[in-house]
Short mmCIF file of C-alpha atoms in Angstrom, two decimals:
data_model
loop_
_atom_site.label_atom_id
_atom_site.label_comp_id
_atom_site.label_asym_id
_atom_site.label_seq_id
_atom_site.Cartn_x
_atom_site.Cartn_y
_atom_site.Cartn_z
CA UNK A 194 167.68 80.32 -123.72
CA UNK A 195 166.75 83.76 -122.38
CA UNK A 196 165.40 84.79 -125.78
CA UNK A 197 163.29 81.64 -125.97
CA UNK A 198 161.80 82.31 -122.53
CA UNK A 199 160.98 85.90 -123.48
CA UNK A 200 159.34 84.67 -126.67
CA UNK A 201 157.21 82.17 -124.74
CA UNK A 202 156.17 84.83 -122.23
CA UNK A 203 155.25 87.22 -125.04
CA UNK A 204 153.17 84.58 -126.80
CA UNK A 205 151.24 83.98 -123.58
CA UNK A 206 150.52 87.62 -122.73
CA UNK A 207 150.08 88.86 -126.31
CA UNK A 208 146.44 87.71 -126.68
CA UNK A 209 145.43 89.42 -123.44
CA UNK A 210 147.20 92.65 -124.43
CA UNK A 211 145.35 92.67 -127.74
CA UNK A 212 142.04 91.91 -126.04
CA UNK A 213 142.63 94.66 -123.47
CA UNK A 214 143.49 97.27 -126.11
CA UNK A 215 140.58 96.18 -128.30
CA UNK A 216 138.13 96.29 -125.40
CA UNK A 217 139.26 99.82 -124.53
CA UNK A 218 138.70 101.01 -128.10
CA UNK A 219 135.28 99.36 -128.12
CA UNK A 220 134.31 101.13 -124.89
CA UNK A 221 135.30 104.47 -126.43
CA UNK A 222 133.01 103.80 -129.39
CA UNK A 223 130.12 102.82 -127.10
CA UNK A 224 130.30 105.86 -124.85
CA UNK A 225 131.45 108.63 -127.19
CA UNK A 226 129.30 107.71 -130.18
CA UNK A 227 126.59 105.14 -129.38
CA UNK A 228 125.39 106.23 -125.93
CA UNK A 229 125.82 109.94 -126.62
CA UNK A 230 123.77 109.72 -129.80
CA UNK A 231 121.37 107.11 -128.34
CA UNK A 232 122.21 104.39 -130.86
CA UNK A 233 121.70 100.70 -130.23
CA UNK A 234 123.91 97.72 -131.07
CA UNK A 235 123.54 94.03 -131.73
CA UNK A 236 124.11 91.21 -129.25
CA UNK A 237 124.24 91.58 -125.48
CA UNK A 238 125.71 95.07 -125.77
CA UNK A 239 122.59 96.12 -127.68
CA UNK A 240 120.28 94.70 -124.99
CA UNK A 241 122.34 96.45 -122.29
CA UNK A 242 122.16 99.77 -124.14
CA UNK A 243 118.38 99.54 -124.50
CA UNK A 244 117.98 98.80 -120.77
CA UNK A 245 120.32 101.69 -120.02
CA UNK A 246 118.17 104.07 -122.05
CA UNK A 247 115.01 102.91 -120.25
CA UNK A 248 116.29 102.36 -116.70
CA UNK A 249 119.58 104.27 -116.51
CA UNK A 250 121.50 101.20 -115.32
CA UNK A 251 125.26 100.99 -116.04
CA UNK A 252 125.92 99.40 -119.45
CA UNK A 253 129.01 97.44 -118.40
CA UNK A 254 127.31 95.95 -115.35
CA UNK A 255 124.34 94.86 -117.46
CA UNK A 256 126.66 93.20 -119.97
CA UNK A 257 128.23 91.13 -117.19
CA UNK A 258 124.89 90.15 -115.63
CA UNK A 259 123.31 89.14 -118.95
CA UNK A 260 126.41 87.19 -119.95
CA UNK A 261 126.45 85.03 -116.81
CA UNK A 262 123.75 82.57 -117.97
CA UNK A 263 125.11 82.78 -121.53
CA UNK A 264 128.57 81.69 -120.40
CA UNK A 265 127.15 78.92 -118.25
CA UNK A 266 125.32 77.58 -121.29
CA UNK A 267 128.42 77.99 -123.44
CA UNK A 268 130.54 76.14 -120.90
CA UNK A 269 128.41 73.01 -121.12
CA UNK A 270 127.99 73.13 -124.91
CA UNK A 271 131.29 74.54 -126.20
CA UNK A 272 133.75 73.61 -123.46
CA UNK A 273 136.03 75.55 -121.17
CA UNK A 274 138.91 76.33 -123.54
CA UNK A 275 136.96 78.54 -125.92
CA UNK A 276 135.34 80.52 -123.09
CA UNK A 277 138.50 81.65 -121.28
CA UNK A 278 139.46 84.41 -123.70
CA UNK A 279 135.81 85.19 -124.34
CA UNK A 280 135.26 85.73 -120.62
CA UNK A 281 138.31 87.97 -120.38
CA UNK A 282 137.17 89.96 -123.43
CA UNK A 283 133.66 90.37 -122.04
CA UNK A 284 134.90 91.46 -118.61
CA UNK A 285 137.48 93.87 -120.03
CA UNK A 286 134.93 95.50 -122.35
CA UNK A 287 132.34 95.76 -119.56
CA UNK A 288 134.76 97.31 -117.09
CA UNK A 289 136.11 99.80 -119.63
CA UNK A 290 132.59 100.79 -120.71
CA UNK A 291 131.66 101.72 -117.14
CA UNK A 292 135.03 103.36 -116.40
CA UNK A 293 134.74 105.58 -119.47
CA UNK A 294 131.01 106.25 -119.11
CA UNK A 295 131.75 109.90 -118.23
CA UNK A 296 133.70 110.35 -121.46
CA UNK A 297 130.85 111.72 -123.51
CA UNK A 298 130.56 114.52 -126.04
CA UNK A 299 127.49 116.46 -127.20
CA UNK A 300 125.36 114.65 -129.80
CA UNK A 301 126.68 115.19 -133.32
CA UNK A 302 124.70 117.55 -135.53
CA UNK A 303 125.38 115.39 -138.57
CA UNK A 304 123.63 112.19 -137.51
CA UNK A 305 125.46 109.92 -139.97
CA UNK A 306 128.86 110.71 -138.41
CA UNK A 307 128.06 108.87 -135.16
CA UNK A 308 127.52 105.41 -136.72
CA UNK A 309 130.43 105.95 -139.11
CA UNK A 310 133.04 106.95 -136.54
CA UNK A 311 131.57 104.73 -133.85
CA UNK A 312 131.52 101.80 -136.26
CA UNK A 313 135.13 102.38 -137.29
CA UNK A 314 136.42 102.56 -133.71
CA UNK A 315 134.26 99.65 -132.54
CA UNK A 316 135.39 97.58 -135.51
CA UNK A 317 139.03 98.36 -134.78
CA UNK A 318 138.57 97.24 -131.18
CA UNK A 319 136.70 94.06 -132.03
CA UNK A 320 139.21 93.31 -134.79
CA UNK A 321 142.05 93.30 -132.26
CA UNK A 322 140.04 90.99 -130.00
CA UNK A 323 139.11 88.58 -132.81
CA UNK A 324 142.67 88.64 -134.17
CA UNK A 325 143.93 86.63 -131.20
CA UNK A 326 140.95 84.31 -130.93
CA UNK A 327 138.94 86.23 -128.35
CA UNK A 328 135.34 87.40 -128.50
CA UNK A 329 133.17 89.87 -126.65
CA UNK A 330 130.89 87.05 -125.51
CA UNK A 331 127.12 87.38 -125.61
CA UNK A 332 125.56 86.99 -129.03
CA UNK A 333 128.67 85.31 -130.41
CA UNK A 334 128.40 82.50 -127.86
CA UNK A 335 124.65 82.15 -128.35
CA UNK A 336 125.19 81.85 -132.10
CA UNK A 337 127.85 79.18 -131.60
CA UNK A 338 125.56 77.20 -129.30
CA UNK A 339 122.79 77.33 -131.90
CA UNK A 340 125.21 76.36 -134.67
CA UNK A 341 126.36 73.44 -132.53
CA UNK A 342 122.75 72.27 -132.43
CA UNK A 343 121.83 73.08 -136.04
CA UNK A 344 125.05 72.30 -137.89
CA UNK A 345 123.69 72.78 -141.40
CA UNK A 346 123.04 76.48 -140.78
CA UNK A 347 126.00 78.87 -141.07
CA UNK A 348 127.22 80.64 -137.94
CA UNK A 349 126.95 83.98 -139.72
CA UNK A 350 123.21 83.48 -140.25
CA UNK A 351 122.67 82.98 -136.53
CA UNK A 352 124.71 86.09 -135.74
CA UNK A 353 122.74 88.11 -138.28
CA UNK A 354 119.45 86.82 -136.89
CA UNK A 355 120.35 87.73 -133.31
CA UNK A 356 121.59 91.22 -134.23
CA UNK A 357 118.64 91.88 -136.54
CA UNK A 358 116.14 90.91 -133.83
CA UNK A 359 117.72 93.18 -131.21
CA UNK A 360 118.05 96.13 -133.60
CA UNK A 361 114.43 95.67 -134.71
CA UNK A 362 113.30 95.78 -131.06
CA UNK A 363 115.44 98.88 -130.51
CA UNK A 364 113.23 100.77 -132.97
CA UNK A 365 110.49 100.67 -130.33
CA UNK A 366 112.77 102.33 -127.78
CA UNK A 367 115.11 104.67 -129.66
CA UNK A 368 112.98 105.20 -132.75
CA UNK A 369 113.14 103.93 -136.32
CA UNK A 370 115.71 106.51 -137.44
CA UNK A 371 118.13 105.58 -134.65
CA UNK A 372 117.62 101.90 -135.39
CA UNK A 373 118.47 102.51 -139.05
CA UNK A 374 121.60 104.41 -138.03
CA UNK A 375 122.50 101.46 -135.80
CA UNK A 376 122.43 99.20 -138.86
CA UNK A 377 125.00 101.52 -140.46
CA UNK A 378 127.22 101.30 -137.37
CA UNK A 379 127.02 97.50 -137.26
CA UNK A 380 127.82 97.25 -140.98
CA UNK A 381 130.80 99.63 -140.76
CA UNK A 382 132.25 97.84 -137.72
CA UNK A 383 131.92 94.48 -139.49
CA UNK A 384 133.81 95.79 -142.52
CA UNK A 385 136.60 97.20 -140.31
CA UNK A 386 136.89 93.85 -138.50
CA UNK A 387 137.29 92.14 -141.88
CA UNK A 388 140.06 94.55 -142.86
CA UNK A 389 141.93 94.01 -139.60
CA UNK A 390 141.70 90.28 -140.14
CA UNK A 391 143.68 90.73 -143.38
CA UNK A 392 141.02 91.12 -146.00
CA UNK A 393 137.62 89.71 -146.77
CA UNK A 394 138.55 86.06 -147.31
CA UNK A 395 137.83 83.73 -144.40
CA UNK A 396 140.31 80.99 -145.32
CA UNK A 397 144.03 80.88 -145.91
CA UNK A 398 146.04 78.29 -147.80
CA UNK A 399 149.37 78.05 -145.98
CA UNK A 400 152.58 76.56 -147.40
CA UNK A 401 155.25 75.64 -144.85
CA UNK A 402 158.85 74.76 -145.71
CA UNK A 403 160.72 73.40 -142.71
CA UNK A 404 163.38 70.93 -141.70
CA UNK A 405 160.93 69.52 -139.14
CA UNK A 406 157.83 68.65 -141.18
CA UNK A 407 156.81 65.64 -139.11
CA UNK A 408 156.82 67.53 -135.80
CA UNK A 409 154.86 70.43 -137.29
CA UNK A 410 152.32 68.08 -138.89
CA UNK A 411 151.77 66.29 -135.59
CA UNK A 412 151.12 69.56 -133.74
CA UNK A 413 148.75 70.84 -136.43
CA UNK A 414 146.73 67.63 -136.14
CA UNK A 415 146.75 67.89 -132.35
CA UNK A 416 146.20 71.60 -131.72
CA UNK A 417 144.35 72.84 -134.78
CA UNK A 418 142.73 69.55 -135.82
CA UNK A 419 143.41 70.39 -139.47
CA UNK A 420 144.51 68.11 -142.27
CA UNK A 421 148.00 68.51 -143.71
CA UNK A 422 149.21 67.53 -147.18
CA UNK A 423 152.91 66.68 -147.51
CA UNK A 424 154.35 67.46 -150.94
CA UNK A 425 157.69 66.09 -152.06
CA UNK A 426 160.04 68.95 -152.96
CA UNK A 427 163.59 69.77 -153.99
CA UNK A 428 165.46 73.00 -153.32
CA UNK A 429 166.33 74.86 -156.54
CA UNK A 430 169.71 75.96 -155.20
CA UNK A 431 170.66 73.30 -152.66
CA UNK A 432 169.10 70.41 -154.64
CA UNK A 433 168.13 69.07 -151.26
CA UNK A 434 165.01 66.90 -151.15
CA UNK A 435 162.38 67.40 -148.48
CA UNK A 436 158.70 67.85 -147.71
CA UNK A 437 156.55 70.94 -148.14
CA UNK A 438 153.43 71.16 -145.97
CA UNK A 439 150.14 72.47 -147.32
CA UNK A 440 147.33 73.27 -144.87
CA UNK A 441 144.12 75.24 -145.22
CA UNK A 442 142.86 77.06 -142.14
CA UNK A 443 140.23 79.58 -141.16
CA UNK A 444 141.43 83.18 -141.15
CA UNK A 445 141.36 83.47 -137.37
CA UNK A 446 143.55 80.34 -137.11
CA UNK A 447 146.36 81.82 -139.21
CA UNK A 448 148.05 83.54 -136.29
CA UNK A 449 147.82 80.41 -134.13
CA UNK A 450 149.34 78.33 -136.96
CA UNK A 451 152.20 80.78 -137.41
CA UNK A 452 153.04 80.71 -133.71
CA UNK A 453 152.80 76.91 -133.67
CA UNK A 454 155.31 76.63 -136.52
CA UNK A 455 157.69 79.18 -135.00
CA UNK A 456 157.71 77.30 -131.69
CA UNK A 457 158.95 74.16 -133.45
CA UNK A 458 161.14 75.69 -136.16
CA UNK A 459 161.87 79.45 -135.92
CA UNK A 460 163.65 79.26 -139.31
CA UNK A 461 160.66 77.79 -141.14
CA UNK A 462 159.42 79.53 -144.31
CA UNK A 463 155.68 80.29 -144.18
CA UNK A 464 153.62 81.50 -147.12
CA UNK A 465 149.93 82.32 -146.53
CA UNK A 466 147.69 82.79 -149.56
CA UNK A 467 144.05 83.82 -149.83
CA UNK A 468 141.83 80.86 -150.59
CA UNK A 469 139.06 82.22 -152.79
CA UNK A 470 136.76 79.26 -152.25
CA UNK A 471 137.08 76.20 -150.03
CA UNK A 472 134.72 73.23 -150.01
CA UNK A 473 135.03 70.20 -147.79
CA UNK A 474 134.87 68.94 -144.23
CA UNK A 475 135.72 71.57 -141.66
CA UNK A 476 134.90 74.45 -144.03
CA UNK A 477 131.71 74.15 -146.07
CA UNK A 478 130.28 71.73 -143.51
CA UNK A 479 131.29 70.94 -139.89
CA UNK A 480 133.89 68.32 -139.04
CA UNK A 481 132.98 65.87 -136.26
CA UNK A 482 136.65 65.74 -135.29
CA UNK A 483 136.54 69.48 -134.49
CA UNK A 484 133.21 69.56 -132.66
CA UNK A 485 134.92 69.76 -129.27
CA UNK A 486 136.66 73.00 -130.25
CA UNK A 487 133.43 74.97 -130.52
CA UNK A 488 135.04 77.16 -133.22
CA UNK A 489 133.73 75.77 -136.45
CA UNK A 490 133.24 78.26 -139.30
CA UNK A 491 133.87 81.21 -137.14
#
């Protein structure tokens, strides 16, 4: 009983620990590499950095102020559940950025090192945040709101459009060269995020062998709103007949699925495989049943 309680407590605090650690790493990248070398960024952080360069206002405070109307809009369009971890991630990153604002080093002589190292550290931080379903708010929420309105357009295209617009504007403030170096930083951080999320594939095909297939299937339908295929099986050694569950999920849902299964059957066997290409409702086009989650095609 005590072990079960500890496990439940850990599962509740784990996302916030990851988000806190990731936000701290992100703040290090912003102050030690981006601000010091006067680089921009995409999203709300990019807007805050540009205002900081022009007005000298604290970056973290600007991130919070700009995000207030964004979160209000997201609340009405995407719902409360999705925004809780996003709000915590945004606040943690903003606070850490201002707390570590004095942690700066002289500008690097080799200009390419700043976007490379900054991108790596920022990507590592954001990867930890995304790993547990959090976000840094801002542009991510705006992109999701737009994708909710224009469902036939991929979320990634909205994100790219927002970041590209802000970086293009930054050329007028920090110069074309700095803007081009910012593109390098954004690209490197995106690649590191992909690596931390277990590779470059966005979907996982998950096979679950459990003595409680019906309970697990019910919870997957309820909490993940994903379809489950039940395959008749027989153990090679025990000759025992049963059901094997097959479910395809987005990469960021893999951790949630694993925890869901372990809550119901800690002895369950879980095999996650890369899905090279997935077509169908909920993947290549939005599912109406999942519209309330506000997480489609993340």
